[in-house]
Coordinates of C-alpha atoms in Angstrom, one line a residue:
Chain A
M1 CA 0.0 0.0 0.0
T2 CA 1.4 3.4 -0.9
K3 CA 0.9 6.3 1.3
T4 CA 0.2 9.5 -0.6
G5 CA 0.1 11.7 2.5
S6 CA -3.3 12.9 1.4
P7 CA -6.6 11.6 2.8
A8 CA -9.0 9.8 0.6
E9 CA -11.4 12.1 -1.4
R10 CA -14.8 12.3 0.2
F11 CA -17.1 10.1 -2.0
S12 CA -20.0 11.8 -3.6
S13 CA -22.5 10.7 -6.3
R14 CA -25.8 11.7 -7.8
N15 CA -26.8 8.1 -8.1
P16 CA -28.3 6.8 -4.8
D17 CA -27.4 3.3 -5.7
D18 CA -23.7 4.2 -5.5
F19 CA -24.3 4.3 -1.7
A20 CA -25.1 1.0 0.0
V21 CA -28.1 1.0 2.3
P22 CA -26.4 2.0 5.6
T23 CA -26.8 -0.4 8.5
G24 CA -25.4 1.9 11.2
R25 CA -22.0 0.4 11.3
E26 CA -20.6 2.8 8.7
E27 CA -18.5 5.7 10.0
D28 CA -20.9 8.4 8.9
W29 CA -24.0 6.6 10.3
R30 CA -22.6 5.0 13.4
F31 CA -24.1 7.6 15.8
T32 CA -27.5 7.8 14.1
P33 CA -30.5 5.7 15.4
M34 CA -31.0 3.8 12.0
R35 CA -34.0 1.8 13.2
K36 CA -36.1 4.9 13.0
L37 CA -34.7 6.0 9.6
R38 CA -35.6 2.8 7.6
T39 CA -38.3 4.6 5.4
I40 CA -35.9 7.3 4.2
L41 CA -33.2 4.9 3.1
R42 CA -35.3 3.7 0.1
P43 CA -36.9 5.9 -2.5
Y44 CA -40.4 7.0 -1.5
Q45 CA -43.3 8.9 -3.0
S46 CA -43.3 12.4 -1.7
E47 CA -46.7 12.9 0.0
G48 CA -46.6 16.7 -0.1
T49 CA -47.5 17.2 3.6
E50 CA -45.4 20.2 4.0
K51 CA -46.7 23.7 3.5
V52 CA -44.0 26.0 2.4
S53 CA -44.5 29.8 2.3
V54 CA -42.0 32.5 1.5
S55 CA -42.0 36.2 2.3
G56 CA -39.4 38.8 1.6
P57 CA -38.7 42.3 0.5
Q58 CA -37.9 44.0 -2.8
G59 CA -34.6 42.7 -4.2
A60 CA -35.4 39.1 -3.6
R61 CA -37.4 36.9 -6.0
W62 CA -38.6 33.3 -5.5
S63 CA -40.4 30.7 -7.5
I64 CA -41.0 27.0 -7.8
V65 CA -38.9 25.6 -10.6
G66 CA -38.3 22.1 -12.1
R67 CA -35.3 19.8 -12.2
D68 CA -34.2 21.3 -15.5
H69 CA -33.4 24.7 -13.9
P70 CA -29.7 25.4 -14.5
R71 CA -29.0 26.2 -10.8
F72 CA -30.5 22.9 -9.6
G73 CA -27.5 20.8 -8.5
S74 CA -25.0 23.5 -9.3
V75 CA -23.5 23.3 -5.8
L76 CA -24.6 20.0 -4.3
R77 CA -22.4 16.9 -4.4
P78 CA -24.5 14.3 -2.5
A79 CA -22.3 12.6 0.0
D80 CA -24.7 10.1 1.6
R81 CA -27.6 7.9 0.4
V82 CA -30.3 10.1 1.9
S83 CA -29.0 13.2 0.2
A84 CA -28.6 11.4 -3.1
L85 CA -32.2 9.9 -2.8
A86 CA -33.7 13.3 -2.1
F87 CA -31.7 14.8 -5.0
A88 CA -32.8 12.1 -7.4
N89 CA -36.5 12.1 -6.4
V90 CA -37.4 15.7 -5.7
S91 CA -39.6 17.3 -8.3
D92 CA -40.3 20.9 -7.0
I93 CA -37.4 23.1 -6.3
L94 CA -37.7 26.4 -4.4
F95 CA -35.4 28.9 -6.1
I96 CA -34.6 32.1 -4.3
E97 CA -32.6 34.8 -6.0
I98 CA -31.1 37.9 -4.4
D99 CA -30.4 40.7 -6.8
A100 CA -26.8 41.8 -7.4
E101 CA -25.5 44.9 -5.6
T102 CA -28.7 44.9 -3.5
Q103 CA -28.9 45.0 0.3
L104 CA -32.2 43.6 1.5
S105 CA -34.1 45.7 4.0
E106 CA -35.6 42.6 5.7
P107 CA -34.9 38.9 5.8
V108 CA -36.4 36.4 3.3
T109 CA -38.4 33.9 5.4
V110 CA -39.1 30.4 4.3
T111 CA -41.7 28.9 6.6
V112 CA -42.1 25.1 6.5
T113 CA -45.0 23.6 8.3
G114 CA -45.2 19.9 8.4
E115 CA -48.0 17.4 8.7
P116 CA -47.4 13.7 9.1
G117 CA -46.2 12.2 5.8
L118 CA -43.1 11.8 3.7
N119 CA -41.5 14.7 1.8
Y120 CA -38.5 15.5 -0.3
G121 CA -37.3 19.1 -0.3
H122 CA -34.9 21.1 -2.3
V123 CA -34.0 24.8 -2.1
V124 CA -31.5 26.8 -4.1
V125 CA -30.5 30.3 -2.8
E126 CA -28.5 32.3 -5.3
A127 CA -26.9 35.4 -3.8
K128 CA -25.7 37.4 -6.8
P129 CA -22.5 39.4 -6.7
Y130 CA -22.3 42.1 -4.0
S131 CA -25.7 41.3 -2.6
K132 CA -26.4 41.3 1.1
A133 CA -29.2 39.3 2.5
T134 CA -30.5 37.2 5.4
V135 CA -32.6 34.1 4.7
V136 CA -34.5 32.4 7.5
F137 CA -35.7 28.8 7.3
D138 CA -38.3 28.1 10.0
H139 CA -39.4 24.4 10.4
T140 CA -42.3 23.4 12.6
G141 CA -44.8 20.6 12.8
N142 CA -44.5 16.8 12.6
T143 CA -43.4 15.3 9.4
T144 CA -40.6 13.3 7.7
D145 CA -38.4 15.5 5.5
T146 CA -35.3 14.7 3.6
A147 CA -33.8 17.7 1.8
N148 CA -30.9 19.4 0.1
V149 CA -30.3 23.2 0.3
E150 CA -27.8 24.8 -2.0
F151 CA -26.3 28.2 -1.5
L152 CA -24.5 29.9 -4.4
L153 CA -22.7 33.1 -3.4
G154 CA -21.4 35.4 -6.1
D155 CA -18.2 37.4 -5.7
G156 CA -18.5 39.8 -2.7
A157 CA -21.9 38.5 -1.7
Q158 CA -22.9 38.4 2.0
L159 CA -25.4 35.8 2.8
S160 CA -26.6 35.0 6.3
I161 CA -28.7 31.9 6.9
V162 CA -30.6 31.1 10.0
T163 CA -32.2 27.7 10.0
V164 CA -34.5 26.8 12.9
Q165 CA -35.6 23.3 13.5
D166 CA -38.4 23.7 16.1
W167 CA -40.2 20.5 14.9
G168 CA -42.8 18.6 16.9
S169 CA -41.7 15.5 18.8
E170 CA -42.3 13.1 16.0
A171 CA -40.5 14.8 13.2
I172 CA -37.6 13.3 11.3
H173 CA -35.4 15.7 9.3
V174 CA -32.3 14.8 7.5
S175 CA -30.8 17.6 5.4
T176 CA -27.7 18.7 3.7
H177 CA -26.8 22.4 3.4
T178 CA -24.1 23.1 0.8
A179 CA -22.5 26.4 0.1
L180 CA -20.2 27.5 -2.7
I181 CA -18.6 30.8 -1.7
G182 CA -17.4 33.2 -4.3
R183 CA -14.4 35.5 -4.2
D184 CA -14.4 37.7 -1.1
A185 CA -17.9 36.5 -0.3
Q186 CA -19.1 36.0 3.2
F187 CA -21.3 33.1 4.3
D188 CA -22.8 33.0 7.8
H189 CA -24.9 29.9 8.7
V190 CA -26.7 29.6 12.1
S191 CA -28.5 26.4 12.8
V192 CA -30.8 26.2 15.8
T193 CA -32.3 22.8 16.7
L194 CA -34.9 22.7 19.5
G195 CA -37.4 20.1 18.4
G196 CA -37.8 16.9 16.5
A197 CA -37.3 13.2 17.1
I198 CA -34.2 13.0 14.8
V199 CA -32.7 16.0 13.2
R200 CA -29.5 15.4 11.2
L201 CA -28.0 18.3 9.4
S202 CA -24.9 18.3 7.3
P203 CA -23.6 21.8 6.5
T204 CA -20.9 21.7 3.9
V205 CA -18.8 24.6 2.5
R206 CA -16.5 25.0 -0.5
F207 CA -14.8 28.1 -1.8
A208 CA -14.9 29.1 -5.4
G209 CA -12.4 31.9 -5.1
P210 CA -9.9 33.4 -2.7
G211 CA -10.9 35.8 0.1
G212 CA -14.0 34.0 1.1
S213 CA -15.2 33.5 4.6
A214 CA -17.6 31.0 6.2
Q215 CA -18.9 31.2 9.7
L216 CA -20.9 28.2 10.9
F217 CA -22.8 28.4 14.2
G218 CA -25.0 25.9 15.8
L219 CA -27.2 25.5 18.8
S220 CA -28.9 22.3 19.9
F221 CA -31.0 21.8 22.9
A222 CA -31.9 18.1 23.1
G223 CA -34.5 16.7 25.5
A224 CA -36.1 13.3 26.1
G225 CA -35.9 11.0 23.1
Q226 CA -34.3 13.6 20.9
H227 CA -31.3 12.9 18.6
F228 CA -29.8 16.0 17.1
E229 CA -26.8 15.5 14.9
S230 CA -24.6 18.0 13.0
R231 CA -22.0 16.9 10.5
L232 CA -19.9 19.7 9.2
Y233 CA -17.4 19.7 6.3
V234 CA -15.4 22.7 5.4
D235 CA -13.2 22.1 2.3
H236 CA -10.5 24.7 1.9
A237 CA -9.1 24.3 -1.7
V238 CA -8.3 27.9 -2.6
P239 CA -5.9 30.4 -1.0
N240 CA -6.7 33.0 1.7
C241 CA -10.1 31.9 2.9
S242 CA -11.2 31.6 6.4
S243 CA -13.7 29.5 8.3
N244 CA -14.9 29.6 11.9
V245 CA -17.2 27.0 13.5
V246 CA -18.9 27.4 16.9
Y247 CA -21.4 24.6 17.8
K248 CA -23.0 24.3 21.2
S249 CA -25.4 21.7 22.6
A250 CA -27.2 21.3 25.9
L251 CA -28.9 18.1 26.9
D252 CA -31.5 17.9 29.6
A253 CA -32.7 14.3 29.7
D254 CA -31.0 11.0 30.1
S255 CA -32.3 9.8 26.7
A256 CA -31.2 13.0 25.0
R257 CA -28.4 12.6 22.4
T258 CA -26.3 15.1 20.4
V259 CA -23.6 14.4 17.8
W260 CA -21.2 16.9 16.4
I261 CA -18.8 16.0 13.6
G262 CA -16.5 18.8 12.4
D263 CA -14.4 17.9 9.4
V264 CA -12.0 20.6 8.0
R265 CA -9.7 19.9 5.1
I266 CA -7.0 22.3 4.0
R267 CA -5.7 21.2 0.6
P268 CA -2.1 21.9 -0.6
E269 CA -3.3 24.8 -2.7
A270 CA -5.2 26.5 0.2
T271 CA -2.3 28.6 1.5
G272 CA -3.1 31.4 3.8
T273 CA -6.1 29.6 5.3
S274 CA -7.4 30.5 8.7
T275 CA -9.8 28.1 10.4
Y276 CA -11.0 27.3 13.9
E277 CA -13.6 24.9 15.2
L278 CA -15.2 24.9 18.6
N279 CA -17.7 22.5 20.0
R280 CA -19.0 22.6 23.6
N281 CA -21.6 20.3 25.1
L282 CA -23.4 20.9 28.4
L283 CA -24.9 17.9 30.1
L284 CA -27.7 19.1 32.4
T285 CA -28.6 15.6 33.6
E286 CA -26.9 12.3 34.3
G287 CA -27.1 9.8 31.4
A288 CA -27.3 12.3 28.5
R289 CA -24.7 11.6 25.9
A290 CA -22.9 14.1 23.6
D291 CA -20.5 12.8 21.0
S292 CA -17.9 15.2 19.5
V293 CA -15.5 14.4 16.8
P294 CA -13.4 17.2 15.4
N295 CA -11.1 16.3 12.5
L296 CA -8.6 18.7 10.9
E297 CA -6.6 17.6 7.9
I298 CA -3.8 20.0 6.9
E299 CA -1.9 19.5 3.7
T300 CA 0.0 22.7 3.6
G301 CA 2.3 24.4 6.1
E302 CA 1.6 27.8 4.7
I303 CA -1.5 28.6 6.6
T304 CA -2.4 31.5 8.9
G305 CA -3.9 29.4 11.6
A306 CA -5.8 26.2 12.2
G307 CA -7.2 24.8 15.4
H308 CA -10.1 23.1 17.1
A309 CA -11.4 22.6 20.6
S310 CA -14.0 20.3 22.0
A311 CA -15.3 19.8 25.5
T312 CA -18.2 18.1 27.1
G313 CA -19.0 18.8 30.7
R314 CA -21.5 18.9 33.4
F315 CA -23.1 21.9 35.0
D316 CA -20.4 23.9 36.8
D317 CA -21.3 23.9 40.5
L318 CA -19.0 26.8 41.1
Q319 CA -21.0 29.0 38.7
L320 CA -24.2 28.0 40.5
F321 CA -22.7 28.7 43.9
Y322 CA -21.5 32.2 42.8
L323 CA -24.9 33.2 41.3
Q324 CA -26.8 31.8 44.3
S325 CA -24.5 33.5 46.7
R326 CA -25.9 36.7 45.2
G327 CA -29.4 35.8 46.1
I328 CA -30.4 34.3 42.7
P329 CA -32.6 31.2 43.2
E330 CA -31.1 27.9 41.9
D331 CA -33.5 27.4 39.0
E332 CA -33.0 31.0 37.8
A333 CA -29.2 30.6 38.2
R334 CA -29.4 27.5 36.0
R335 CA -31.3 29.4 33.3
L336 CA -28.8 32.2 33.4
V337 CA -25.9 29.8 32.9
V338 CA -27.6 27.9 30.0
R339 CA -28.6 31.2 28.3
G340 CA -25.1 32.4 28.8
F341 CA -23.7 29.1 27.4
F342 CA -25.8 29.7 24.2
A343 CA -25.2 33.4 24.0
D344 CA -22.3 33.4 21.6
V345 CA -24.4 31.4 19.1
L346 CA -27.6 33.3 19.5
T347 CA -25.9 36.7 19.2
H348 CA -25.3 35.8 15.5
I349 CA -29.1 35.7 14.8
N350 CA -29.6 39.2 13.4
V351 CA -33.4 39.0 13.2
A352 CA -34.6 40.5 16.5
A353 CA -38.1 38.9 16.6
L354 CA -36.7 35.5 15.8
H355 CA -33.9 35.9 18.4
D356 CA -36.4 36.7 21.1
R357 CA -38.7 33.8 20.1
L358 CA -35.9 31.3 20.3
M359 CA -34.7 32.8 23.7
A360 CA -38.3 32.4 25.0
T361 CA -38.5 28.8 23.8
I362 CA -35.2 28.0 25.5
D363 CA -36.3 29.8 28.7
A364 CA -39.6 27.8 28.7
R365 CA -37.6 24.6 28.3
L366 CA -35.6 25.6 31.4
G367 CA -38.8 26.1 33.3
G368 CA -38.7 29.9 33.1
K369 CA -41.6 32.3 32.8
P370 CA -41.5 34.8 30.0
S371 CA -39.0 37.5 30.9
D372 CA -40.7 40.5 32.5
D373 CA -37.7 42.7 31.7
A374 CA -39.0 43.7 28.3
A375 CA -42.4 44.6 29.7
D376 CA -40.7 46.4 32.5
L377 CA -38.6 48.4 30.1
V378 CA -41.7 49.4 28.1
A379 CA -43.6 50.3 31.2
D380 CA -40.7 52.4 32.4
E381 CA -40.4 54.3 29.1
T382 CA -44.1 55.0 28.7
G383 CA -44.8 55.4 32.4
T384 CA -45.3 58.7 34.2
A385 CA -42.1 60.7 34.0
Chain B
M1 CA -29.4 46.4 64.2
S2 CA -28.3 43.1 62.8
K3 CA -26.1 40.4 64.4
L4 CA -24.2 37.5 63.0
E5 CA -23.4 34.9 65.7
I6 CA -21.0 32.1 65.0
R7 CA -21.0 29.6 67.9
G8 CA -18.7 26.6 68.2
L9 CA -18.4 26.1 64.5
H10 CA -16.7 22.9 63.3
V11 CA -16.2 22.3 59.6
N12 CA -14.8 19.4 57.6
V13 CA -13.6 19.3 54.0
E14 CA -14.0 15.7 53.0
Q15 CA -12.7 13.9 56.1
T16 CA -10.3 16.6 57.4
E17 CA -11.4 18.9 60.1
I18 CA -10.5 22.5 59.2
L19 CA -12.5 24.6 61.6
K20 CA -12.2 23.5 65.2
G21 CA -14.6 25.6 67.1
V22 CA -15.0 29.2 66.0
D23 CA -16.9 31.7 68.1
L24 CA -17.5 35.2 66.9
T25 CA -20.2 37.8 66.9
V26 CA -20.4 40.6 64.3
S27 CA -22.9 43.4 64.7
S28 CA -24.1 46.2 62.4
G29 CA -21.6 49.0 62.1
E30 CA -18.7 46.9 63.4
T31 CA -15.6 45.9 61.4
H32 CA -13.8 42.8 62.5
A33 CA -10.5 41.8 60.9
I34 CA -9.6 38.1 60.9
M35 CA -5.9 37.7 60.3
G36 CA -4.0 34.5 60.0
P37 CA -1.3 32.6 58.2
N38 CA -1.9 30.5 55.1
G39 CA -3.9 27.3 55.7
S40 CA -5.3 28.5 59.1
G41 CA -8.9 28.1 57.8
K42 CA -9.8 31.7 57.3
S43 CA -11.4 31.1 53.9
T44 CA -13.1 28.0 55.1
L45 CA -14.9 30.2 57.6
A46 CA -16.0 32.6 54.9
Y47 CA -17.2 29.8 52.5
S48 CA -18.9 27.9 55.3
I49 CA -21.0 30.8 56.3
A50 CA -22.0 31.4 52.6
G51 CA -22.9 27.8 52.2
H52 CA -20.4 26.4 49.7
P53 CA -21.2 22.8 49.1
K54 CA -17.6 21.6 49.5
Y55 CA -17.7 22.3 53.3
T56 CA -19.5 20.1 55.8
I57 CA -20.6 21.6 59.1
T58 CA -20.1 19.0 61.8
A59 CA -21.0 21.0 64.8
G60 CA -22.0 24.6 65.9
Q61 CA -24.3 27.3 64.9
V62 CA -24.4 30.3 62.6
L63 CA -27.3 32.7 63.4
L64 CA -28.3 35.9 61.6
D65 CA -30.6 37.9 63.8
G66 CA -31.5 34.6 65.5
E67 CA -32.3 32.8 62.3
N68 CA -30.4 29.6 61.6
V69 CA -28.3 30.4 58.6
L70 CA -27.0 26.8 58.2
E71 CA -30.5 25.5 57.3
M72 CA -30.8 28.0 54.5
A73 CA -30.0 27.4 50.9
V74 CA -27.1 29.5 49.5
D75 CA -29.5 32.0 47.8
Q76 CA -31.6 32.3 50.9
R77 CA -28.6 33.3 53.0
A78 CA -27.9 36.1 50.5
R79 CA -31.5 37.2 50.6
A80 CA -31.4 37.1 54.4
G81 CA -28.6 39.7 54.2
L82 CA -25.3 37.9 54.0
F83 CA -22.7 38.8 51.4
L84 CA -19.4 37.1 50.6
A85 CA -16.9 39.0 48.5
M86 CA -14.9 36.1 47.1
Q87 CA -11.1 35.7 46.8
Y88 CA -11.6 34.0 43.5
P89 CA -14.8 35.2 41.8
V90 CA -16.2 32.7 39.2
E91 CA -16.5 33.4 35.5
V92 CA -20.0 33.0 34.1
P93 CA -19.6 33.1 30.3
G94 CA -22.3 34.7 28.2
V95 CA -23.9 36.5 31.2
S96 CA -23.4 40.2 31.2
V97 CA -22.5 42.1 34.3
S98 CA -25.6 44.3 33.9
N99 CA -27.9 41.4 33.5
F100 CA -26.3 39.6 36.5
L101 CA -26.5 42.7 38.8
R102 CA -30.1 43.3 37.9
T103 CA -31.1 39.7 38.4
A104 CA -29.3 39.6 41.8
A105 CA -30.8 42.9 42.9
T106 CA -34.2 41.7 41.9
A107 CA -33.8 38.6 43.9
V108 CA -32.4 40.3 47.0
R109 CA -34.9 43.2 47.0
G110 CA -37.8 41.0 46.2
E111 CA -38.8 43.1 43.2
A112 CA -37.2 44.3 40.0
P113 CA -35.6 47.8 40.5
K114 CA -37.2 50.5 38.3
L115 CA -35.0 50.6 35.2
R116 CA -34.4 54.3 35.2
T117 CA -33.3 54.7 38.8
W118 CA -31.4 51.4 38.6
V119 CA -29.2 52.6 35.8
K120 CA -28.4 55.7 37.8
E121 CA -27.7 53.6 40.9
V122 CA -25.3 51.3 39.1
N123 CA -23.5 54.2 37.4
A124 CA -23.0 55.9 40.7
A125 CA -21.7 52.8 42.4
M126 CA -19.4 52.1 39.5
S127 CA -17.9 55.6 39.5
V128 CA -17.0 55.3 43.2
L129 CA -15.0 52.2 42.3
E130 CA -13.5 54.1 39.2
M131 CA -15.1 51.5 36.9
D132 CA -15.8 52.4 33.3
K133 CA -19.5 52.2 32.1
S134 CA -18.5 49.7 29.4
F135 CA -17.7 47.2 32.3
A136 CA -21.5 46.5 32.5
E137 CA -21.5 45.0 29.0
R138 CA -18.8 42.5 29.7
N139 CA -19.4 38.9 30.8
V140 CA -19.3 38.2 34.5
N141 CA -15.6 37.9 35.6
E142 CA -14.6 36.7 32.1
G143 CA -11.2 38.1 31.2
F144 CA -11.2 40.4 34.2
S145 CA -7.9 41.4 35.8
G146 CA -7.4 40.7 39.5
G147 CA -8.3 44.3 40.3
E148 CA -11.4 44.3 38.1
K149 CA -12.7 41.2 39.8
K150 CA -12.3 42.7 43.3
R151 CA -14.0 46.0 42.2
H152 CA -16.8 43.9 40.7
E153 CA -17.2 42.1 44.1
I154 CA -17.4 45.4 46.0
L155 CA -19.8 46.8 43.4
Q156 CA -22.1 43.9 44.2
M157 CA -21.7 44.6 47.9
A158 CA -22.7 48.2 47.3
L159 CA -25.8 47.4 45.3
L160 CA -27.0 44.4 47.3
Q161 CA -26.7 46.3 50.6
P162 CA -26.2 43.3 52.9
K163 CA -26.6 43.3 56.7
I164 CA -23.3 41.5 57.1
A165 CA -20.5 41.3 54.6
I166 CA -17.6 38.9 54.6
L167 CA -14.6 40.1 52.5
D168 CA -12.3 37.1 51.8
E169 CA -8.8 38.3 51.0
T170 CA -10.2 41.3 49.0
D171 CA -6.7 42.8 49.2
S172 CA -4.9 39.9 47.5
G173 CA -3.4 40.7 44.1
L174 CA -4.2 44.4 44.3
D175 CA -1.6 47.0 43.5
V176 CA -1.5 50.1 45.7
D177 CA -3.9 52.2 43.6
A178 CA -6.4 49.4 43.2
L179 CA -6.2 48.7 46.9
R180 CA -7.0 52.3 47.7
V181 CA -10.0 52.4 45.3
V182 CA -11.4 49.1 46.5
S183 CA -11.0 50.1 50.2
E184 CA -12.7 53.4 49.6
G185 CA -15.6 51.5 48.0
V186 CA -15.8 49.3 51.1
N187 CA -15.7 52.3 53.4
R188 CA -18.6 53.9 51.5
V189 CA -20.7 50.8 52.1
R190 CA -19.5 50.6 55.8
E191 CA -21.0 54.1 56.3
T192 CA -24.4 52.6 55.6
G193 CA -24.0 50.5 58.8
V194 CA -23.1 47.1 57.4
G195 CA -21.3 44.7 59.7
T196 CA -18.0 43.7 58.1
L197 CA -15.8 40.6 58.5
L198 CA -12.5 41.3 56.8
I199 CA -10.4 38.3 56.2
T200 CA -6.8 38.9 55.3
H201 CA -3.3 37.6 55.6
Y202 CA -1.6 41.0 55.5
T203 CA -2.0 44.2 57.4
R204 CA -1.8 46.5 54.3
I205 CA -5.6 46.7 53.8
L206 CA -6.0 47.7 57.4
R207 CA -4.3 51.0 56.6
Y208 CA -7.3 51.9 54.6
I209 CA -10.1 50.0 56.4
K210 CA -9.8 50.6 60.1
P211 CA -11.0 47.6 62.1
D212 CA -12.8 47.9 65.4
F213 CA -11.6 44.4 66.4
V214 CA -8.8 42.2 65.2
H215 CA -8.8 38.4 65.7
V216 CA -5.9 36.1 65.0
F217 CA -6.9 32.9 63.3
F218 CA -4.7 29.8 63.7
D219 CA -5.3 26.1 63.3
G220 CA -9.0 26.4 62.7
R221 CA -9.9 28.7 65.6
I222 CA -9.6 32.2 66.9
V223 CA -6.6 32.2 69.2
E224 CA -6.4 35.9 70.2
S225 CA -8.6 38.9 69.9
G226 CA -8.0 42.6 70.5
G227 CA -8.3 46.0 69.0
A228 CA -6.6 47.6 66.1
E229 CA -3.3 47.5 68.0
L230 CA -3.2 43.8 67.6
A231 CA -2.7 44.3 63.9
N232 CA 0.3 46.6 64.6
E233 CA 1.8 43.8 66.7
L234 CA 1.3 41.4 63.8
E235 CA 2.8 43.9 61.3
A236 CA 5.9 44.0 63.5
N237 CA 6.4 40.4 64.4
G238 CA 4.3 38.4 61.9
Y239 CA 2.8 35.1 62.9
A240 CA 6.0 33.9 64.7
R241 CA 4.5 33.7 68.1
Y242 CA 2.0 31.2 66.8
G243 CA 4.9 29.0 65.6
V244 CA 4.6 30.1 61.9
N245 CA 7.4 31.8 60.1
E246 CA 5.2 34.0 58.0
P247 CA 5.3 37.8 58.0
A248 CA 2.0 39.8 58.1
D249 CA 3.4 42.9 56.5
T250 CA 3.9 43.0 52.8
E251 CA 7.1 45.0 52.9
A252 CA 8.7 42.3 55.1
V253 CA 7.5 39.8 52.4
A254 CA 9.2 41.9 49.7
A255 CA 12.4 42.2 51.7
G256 CA 12.4 38.6 52.5
A257 CA 12.0 37.5 48.9

């Protein structure tokens, strides 16, 4: 056997049959509860039980297009059987375009409301050169959804994605998000998973020209019976690009499970690369399990910086003691610590109403009442002066 | 008038007895300095009163105005009027100082302070401690210098207005300027009538904060009590008379180094 010094190329194919039906022993499926995924490992008839609605300001256009659309498949390289099946079998593609040299005044919001049934999904977002936009995906309801989402960023485009998985307790959602980032373009991707039985997201990034930047943030809050899995792949193959990954999970039931896989590859030609990955997992109860596998492959010495950090820990009793010693009751102290833990991910959600809604959902999960501070503030400002 | 009574307090850490019978009463308006060499159990006394889970009370009582403090949860003790300025304040990532202070004040006062007056109150307390306004936006103790941590502790003391405050080695790690500012902050709060238990190894902070009583702590108990003059004696001779070769005066430490 000859050693080339380079890792094997990640296999991808548009033909689902090029991927064997996974059993759960494969490296990329070994953390996933396969028993519950049997239906999505074979082709199925899409039952159309998801309602998709889109809203957005001037400068953004959207339509349902067919498989013959030139942008369909322009970014995606299916890397697992579920992605390949969804790509091969989907018929309706949501195509969103952001006009060149246009800064959107408001986000484009894609609301997906699921009812029980099987669905294939496909979205292409094209951010034309020097556009600046935020696109929100908001998933709620109970359904089975396998999907691919493609992001095509022109030179100098700035595209912020917020994808919220706030599914009902029965939902199964397996989706690949793939971005191709143009020269000097900036891609921010924030994934927030709060609900669903199984949510497995695979954000993948490639760079089409130098100077690109990708920031990938994730927040998962897994409760009883929930499996939330994030599999990231950042492929640096052009010079002077940067990537930054911050993923955080909290788990508050012994049957809760999170998985984070962070693969970064810096190819020989990707000189001047800067990359960092951080994964932190907070176990709020005994028995919860968080798996964390960072993997950095560096094939050139001429990089600016590369690193990763991963830690999984229990609640810090010293933090609790400190907060309680200031009179703050234990349950409120716990809420403060968990909110603080998530803060550096939530801060990247630049849509105020959505940020507040997610914060309220997290607070409610921690047993908190809606914060009275906002009301207090309003009362103070409108009150008798 | 409030009174903290410590009676026959014995405390273990794991299986080791650290406090071996401490008796002390601190009343409103009084400042007691507890001085002792390293390892004498001074900090154990502070943490035990505050309710740190690492410490096990094996005998004795702690009463605040007759109420049994040892039966209270940590947060109840604070709401009852106890405050501990810690030697090593804990970082709480992602929680801003302003959010933390307001949450604490709300808990201790029993209602959320009115926002407008609250902002003024915090700004005034921060200016006494020569803290920049931007401090409120930082995360609790995260990346704070030693001096900033101690200022932040005293800021909390000023805002939470305890009946009895325990200051655990508040002087440690402070340069002369920071020591002066922090001490002035403490003195401001003392004017409100708080009872203060000042725990320290060195006499230097006692130049700024004048104690009414000085107690020498050694091997888990108070071995000698007196007035401010006892501190002068320690400054001159260190802890030698208790069989420990440790000076109590920082200049002696510097000279000896």
